[in-house]
Amino acid sequence: MITTQQQPCVTVDLVLLTLKNDELLASLVKRDHEPLAGVWTLPGGRVHPDEDQDALGAAVRILKAKAGLTSPYLEQLHTFSGAHRDPRGWSVSIVHYALVPYASVQERGNDRLWWVPVEECRSLPFDHLSILRLAVARVRSKTLYSSLPVHLMPKTFSLSELQRVYEVLLRAPLDKRTFRRRIEELDVVERVPGLLQKDGAHRPAQQYRLKPFRAHALATADSNLALRA
Amino acid sequence: MITTQQQPCVTVDLVLLTLKNDELLASLVKRDHEPLAGVWTLPGGRVHPDEDQDALGAAVRILKAKAGLTSPYLEQLHTFSGAHRDPRGWSVSIVHYALVPYASVQERGNDRLWWVPVEECRSLPFDHLSILRLAVARVRSKTLYSSLPVHLMPKTFSLSELQRVYEVLLRAPLDKRTFRRRIEELDVVERVPGLLQKDGAHRPAQQYRLKPFRAHALATADSNLALRA
DNA sequence: TTAATAGTGTCTGTCAGACACTATGTG
DNA sequence: CACATAGTGTCTGACAGACACTATTAA
């Protein structure tokens, strides 16, 4: 493989995010090849032209292989490239980010995944720290004006729980009335008829779920365009 | 690994946009190689690992080579990839978009560039029409909340001219007072001291220019994050 | 009853839109 | 002067934030 050097190596890396105990977590895997075998990095892998339709397809495949997840919210983030990001030479990483409910992470308990609070990630190999930071920034930014965080929720949830998730992502308290008005306008969740959550000495909460047609949003491009147009 | 063929071809394509006579124009070039030699497409080319630092560097090089332009607003748009977008096989295009003042297009008059009103682009080879549409949508979207369109303006301009550009991009009339309040808040342009534009039987207009530190914005990532944080 | 959280009614300050007004040039 | 465009003052309706209030459960 002397000429492979001429053509850049094309990979897909993933930033897999979930929320547990009011903390945003990212998943890392242990590298099994050199260079840096045994070091924790973002999950990723080469594109397989023979089996992947496109980069999104590769992301789906890698997500399935490394995390056992099949249909979370998945969107292209940015493409990182250059001569110096990987010691093996000029490389391209088409980075995608995914949001997963912590419940589905637990279901498919996967020892090879390590979930780290994003705030505690201070160093990662290659350019993976910048990648992680960009993904987190993107999610926080979209949280300001979209319903993106619903993809971090379990199948059903209360509006108070959803508000808590927004507050964690935005690192600021939100007003209950304002929050509920916004969510209603966004029109992405619906009441689960008759389902209440009783969990303590207080009024039970109406349960909500993602509206069906939004449930498997695989955004291939800037889906926020529609929101503001 | 027998597999140089297996490695996808990595290219950078450009959506070069300018504004002339109240119309948004995109630039096309005539392909000089097969397949589709002689057909008009978006400018682009392979990444040159030996001379390009990264994809942005390749974009800058291609922009210089094909359009003679050196420092317009340039930003990564999206990466298009897959087995079916190019007959030669699995390919990756890291698409960037650039905004250029029509004045600088004229200076470096380049016969090989054809400027087409984006509304009139009804078909392009490969997936270039989707690419063009996404770029235009991105620019229009950012116009709603950012100062992006200033990069389409000549060195100095009046606020009325800038408003006209916003109106063309948004395809809607804007209120003068509201527009000027917004531009002032964005804090990206400054008065050119004492410079007035006299062009008719009416009060002359104060000239403005980009604030210096923003003049050469080469965004490597989502620069709109900062705007909304 | 109290405590705790769910959910609603409603006031108010802010601000975008609307638009009338003034300013300043040419002919 | 008339006319055209530049630029400003200011009113107002809509709405986000604030917060008090009611609702409903367990203990």
Coordinates of N, CA, C and O in Angstrom, one line a residue, chain A residues 14-103:
Chain A
L14 N -18.0 9.3 15.5 CA -19.3 9.6 16.1 C -19.1 10.3 17.5 O -18.3 9.9 18.3
V15 N -19.9 11.2 17.7 CA -20.1 11.8 19.1 C -21.4 11.3 19.6 O -22.5 11.8 19.1
L16 N -21.4 10.4 20.5 CA -22.6 9.8 21.0 C -22.9 10.4 22.3 O -22.1 10.3 23.2
L17 N -24.1 11.1 22.4 CA -24.4 11.8 23.7 C -25.6 11.3 24.3 O -26.6 10.9 23.7
T18 N -25.6 11.2 25.7 CA -26.8 10.9 26.4 C -26.8 11.7 27.7 O -25.9 12.4 28.0
L19 N -27.8 11.5 28.5 CA -28.0 12.3 29.7 C -28.3 11.3 30.8 O -29.2 10.5 30.7
K20 N -27.5 11.4 31.9 CA -27.8 10.6 33.1 C -27.5 11.4 34.3 O -26.5 12.1 34.4
N21 N -28.4 11.3 35.3 CA -28.3 12.1 36.5 C -27.9 13.5 36.3 O -26.9 14.0 36.9
D22 N -28.6 14.2 35.4 CA -28.4 15.6 35.2 C -27.0 15.9 34.7 O -26.4 17.0 34.9
E23 N -26.4 14.9 34.0 CA -25.1 15.1 33.4 C -25.1 14.7 31.9 O -25.7 13.6 31.6
L24 N -24.5 15.5 31.1 CA -24.3 15.1 29.7 C -23.1 14.2 29.5 O -22.0 14.6 29.9
L25 N -23.3 13.0 29.0 CA -22.3 12.0 28.8 C -21.9 11.8 27.4 O -22.8 11.8 26.5
A26 N -20.7 11.6 27.1 CA -20.2 11.2 25.8 C -19.6 9.8 25.9 O -19.1 9.4 26.9
S27 N -19.8 9.0 24.8 CA -19.2 7.7 24.9 C -17.8 7.6 24.2 O -17.6 8.2 23.1
L28 N -17.0 6.8 24.8 CA -15.6 6.6 24.3 C -15.4 5.1 24.2 O -16.1 4.3 24.9
V29 N -14.6 4.7 23.2 CA -14.2 3.3 23.1 C -12.7 3.1 23.1 O -12.0 4.1 22.9
K30 N -12.3 1.9 23.5 CA -10.9 1.7 23.6 C -10.3 1.3 22.2 O -10.9 0.4 21.6
R31 N -9.4 2.0 21.7 CA -8.8 1.6 20.4 C -8.2 0.2 20.4 O -7.4 -0.1 21.4
D32 N -8.4 -0.6 19.4 CA -7.8 -1.9 19.4 C -6.7 -2.0 18.4 O -6.1 -3.1 18.3
H33 N -6.4 -1.0 17.6 CA -5.3 -1.0 16.7 C -4.3 0.1 17.0 O -4.6 1.1 17.6
E34 N -3.1 -0.1 16.5 CA -2.1 1.0 16.5 C -2.5 2.0 15.5 O -3.2 1.6 14.5
P35 N -2.2 3.3 15.6 CA -1.5 3.8 16.7 C -2.4 4.1 17.9 O -3.6 4.1 17.7
L36 N -1.8 4.2 19.1 CA -2.6 4.5 20.3 C -3.5 3.4 20.7 O -4.6 3.6 21.2
A37 N -3.2 2.1 20.4 CA -4.0 1.0 20.8 C -4.2 1.1 22.3 O -3.3 1.4 23.1
G38 N -5.4 0.8 22.8 CA -5.7 0.8 24.2 C -6.1 2.2 24.7 O -6.6 2.3 25.9
V39 N -6.0 3.2 23.9 CA -6.4 4.6 24.3 C -7.9 4.8 24.0 O -8.4 4.3 23.1
W40 N -8.5 5.6 24.9 CA -9.9 5.9 24.7 C -10.1 7.0 23.7 O -9.5 8.0 23.8
T41 N -11.0 6.7 22.7 CA -11.2 7.8 21.7 C -12.7 7.7 21.4 O -13.5 6.9 21.8
L42 N -13.1 8.7 20.5 CA -14.5 8.7 20.0 C -14.6 7.4 19.1 O -13.7 7.0 18.4
P43 N -15.8 6.8 19.1 CA -16.0 5.7 18.3 C -16.0 6.1 16.8 O -16.4 7.2 16.5
G44 N -15.5 5.2 16.0 CA -15.4 5.6 14.6 C -14.8 4.5 13.8 O -14.5 3.4 14.3
G45 N -14.7 4.7 12.5 CA -14.1 3.6 11.7 C -14.1 4.1 10.2 O -14.6 5.1 9.9
R46 N -13.3 3.3 9.4 CA -13.2 3.6 8.0 C -14.6 3.5 7.3 O -15.4 2.6 7.7
V47 N -14.8 4.2 6.3 CA -15.9 4.0 5.4 C -15.7 2.7 4.6 O -14.5 2.4 4.2
H48 N -16.7 1.9 4.5 CA -16.6 0.7 3.7 C -17.4 0.9 2.4 O -18.6 0.6 2.4
P49 N -16.7 1.3 1.3 CA -17.4 1.6 0.1 C -18.3 0.4 -0.4 O -19.3 0.7 -1.1
D50 N -17.9 -0.8 -0.1 CA -18.7 -1.9 -0.6 C -20.0 -2.1 0.1 O -21.0 -2.7 -0.4
E51 N -20.1 -1.7 1.4 CA -21.3 -1.9 2.1 C -22.1 -0.7 2.6 O -23.3 -0.7 2.9
D52 N -21.4 0.5 2.6 CA -22.0 1.7 3.0 C -22.6 2.5 1.8 O -21.8 2.8 0.9
Q53 N -23.8 2.8 1.9 CA -24.5 3.7 0.9 C -23.8 5.0 0.8 O -23.5 5.5 -0.3
D54 N -23.6 5.6 1.9 CA -23.0 6.9 2.0 C -22.4 7.1 3.5 O -22.4 6.1 4.2
A55 N -22.0 8.3 3.8 CA -21.4 8.5 5.1 C -22.4 8.3 6.2 O -22.1 7.7 7.3
L56 N -23.6 8.7 6.0 CA -24.7 8.5 7.0 C -24.9 7.0 7.2 O -25.0 6.5 8.4
G57 N -24.8 6.2 6.1 CA -24.9 4.8 6.2 C -23.8 4.2 7.0 O -24.0 3.3 7.8
A58 N -22.6 4.7 6.8 CA -21.4 4.2 7.6 C -21.6 4.6 9.1 O -21.3 3.7 9.9
A59 N -22.2 5.7 9.3 CA -22.4 6.1 10.7 C -23.4 5.2 11.4 O -23.2 4.7 12.5
V60 N -24.4 4.8 10.6 CA -25.4 3.9 11.2 C -24.8 2.5 11.5 O -25.0 1.9 12.5
R61 N -24.0 2.1 10.5 CA -23.3 0.8 10.7 C -22.4 0.8 11.9 O -22.4 -0.1 12.7
I62 N -21.6 1.8 12.0 CA -20.7 1.9 13.2 C -21.4 2.0 14.5 O -21.0 1.4 15.5
L63 N -22.5 2.8 14.5 CA -23.3 2.9 15.7 C -23.8 1.6 16.1 O -23.9 1.3 17.3
K64 N -24.3 0.8 15.1 CA -24.8 -0.5 15.4 C -23.7 -1.4 16.0 O -23.9 -2.1 17.0
A65 N -22.6 -1.4 15.3 CA -21.5 -2.3 15.7 C -20.9 -1.9 17.0 O -20.7 -2.8 17.8
K66 N -20.7 -0.7 17.3 CA -20.0 -0.3 18.5 C -20.9 -0.1 19.7 O -20.5 -0.2 20.9
A67 N -22.2 0.3 19.4 CA -23.1 0.6 20.6 C -24.4 -0.2 20.6 O -25.1 -0.1 21.5
G68 N -24.6 -1.0 19.5 CA -25.8 -1.8 19.4 C -27.1 -0.9 19.2 O -28.2 -1.4 19.4
L69 N -26.9 0.3 18.9 CA -28.0 1.2 18.7 C -28.5 1.3 17.3 O -27.7 1.3 16.4
T70 N -29.8 1.3 17.1 CA -30.3 1.3 15.7 C -30.9 2.6 15.2 O -30.8 2.8 14.0
S71 N -31.6 3.3 16.0 CA -32.3 4.5 15.3 C -32.4 5.7 16.2 O -33.5 6.2 16.5
P72 N -31.2 6.2 16.7 CA -31.3 7.4 17.5 C -31.3 8.6 16.5 O -31.3 8.5 15.3
Y73 N -31.5 9.8 17.1 CA -31.3 11.0 16.3 C -29.8 11.1 15.8 O -28.9 11.0 16.7
L74 N -29.6 11.2 14.6 CA -28.3 11.1 14.0 C -28.1 12.2 12.9 O -29.0 12.3 12.0
E75 N -27.1 13.0 13.0 CA -26.9 14.1 12.1 C -25.5 14.4 11.8 O -24.6 14.3 12.7
Q76 N -25.2 14.8 10.6 CA -23.8 15.1 10.3 C -23.4 16.4 11.0 O -24.2 17.4 11.1
L77 N -22.2 16.5 11.6 CA -21.8 17.6 12.4 C -20.9 18.5 11.6 O -21.1 19.7 11.3
H78 N -19.8 17.9 11.1 CA -18.7 18.7 10.4 C -17.7 17.7 9.9 O -17.6 16.6 10.4
T79 N -17.0 18.1 8.9 CA -15.9 17.2 8.4 C -14.5 17.7 8.8 O -14.2 18.9 8.5
F80 N -13.8 16.9 9.5 CA -12.5 17.3 10.0 C -11.5 16.6 9.0 O -11.6 15.5 8.7
S81 N -10.4 17.4 8.7 CA -9.5 16.8 7.7 C -8.2 17.5 7.8 O -8.0 18.5 8.5
G82 N -7.2 16.9 7.2 CA -5.9 17.5 7.2 C -4.7 16.5 7.4 O -4.9 15.3 7.6
A83 N -3.5 17.1 7.2 CA -2.3 16.3 7.3 C -1.9 15.9 8.7 O -1.2 14.9 8.9
H84 N -2.3 16.7 9.7 CA -1.7 16.6 11.0 C -2.6 16.1 12.1 O -2.2 15.9 13.2
R85 N -3.9 15.8 11.7 CA -4.8 15.3 12.7 C -4.6 13.8 13.1 O -4.9 13.4 14.2
D86 N -3.9 13.1 12.2 CA -3.7 11.7 12.5 C -2.2 11.4 12.1 O -1.8 11.8 11.0
P87 N -1.4 10.7 12.9 CA 0.0 10.5 12.6 C 0.1 9.6 11.3 O 1.2 9.7 10.7
R88 N -0.9 8.9 10.9 CA -0.8 8.1 9.7 C -0.8 8.9 8.4 O -0.6 8.4 7.3
G89 N -1.1 10.2 8.5 CA -1.1 11.0 7.4 C -2.4 11.7 7.1 O -3.3 11.7 8.0
W90 N -2.6 12.3 5.9 CA -3.7 13.1 5.6 C -5.0 12.2 5.7 O -5.1 11.2 5.1
S91 N -5.9 12.7 6.5 CA -7.1 11.9 6.8 C -8.4 12.8 6.8 O -8.3 14.0 6.9
V92 N -9.5 12.2 6.6 CA -10.8 12.9 6.5 C -11.7 12.1 7.5 O -11.8 10.9 7.5
S93 N -12.3 12.9 8.4 CA -13.3 12.3 9.3 C -14.6 13.0 9.1 O -14.7 14.2 9.5
I94 N -15.6 12.3 8.6 CA -17.0 12.9 8.5 C -17.7 12.6 9.8 O -18.2 11.6 10.0
V95 N -17.7 13.6 10.7 CA -18.2 13.4 12.0 C -19.7 13.6 12.1 O -20.2 14.6 11.6
H96 N -20.3 12.6 12.7 CA -21.8 12.7 13.0 C -22.0 12.7 14.5 O -21.1 12.2 15.3
Y97 N -23.1 13.3 14.9 CA -23.4 13.2 16.4 C -24.7 12.5 16.5 O -25.6 12.7 15.6
A98 N -24.9 11.8 17.6 CA -26.2 11.1 17.9 C -26.6 11.4 19.3 O -25.8 11.6 20.2
L99 N -27.9 11.5 19.5 CA -28.5 11.6 20.8 C -29.2 10.4 21.1 O -30.1 9.9 20.3
V100 N -29.0 9.8 22.3 CA -29.6 8.6 22.7 C -30.2 8.7 24.1 O -29.5 9.3 25.0
P101 N -31.4 8.2 24.4 CA -31.9 8.1 25.7 C -31.0 7.2 26.5 O -30.6 6.1 26.0
Y102 N -30.8 7.5 27.8 CA -29.9 6.7 28.6 C -30.5 5.3 28.8 O -29.8 4.3 28.9
A103 N -31.9 5.2 28.7 CA -32.5 3.9 28.9 C -32.1 2.9 27.8 O -31.7 1.8 28.1

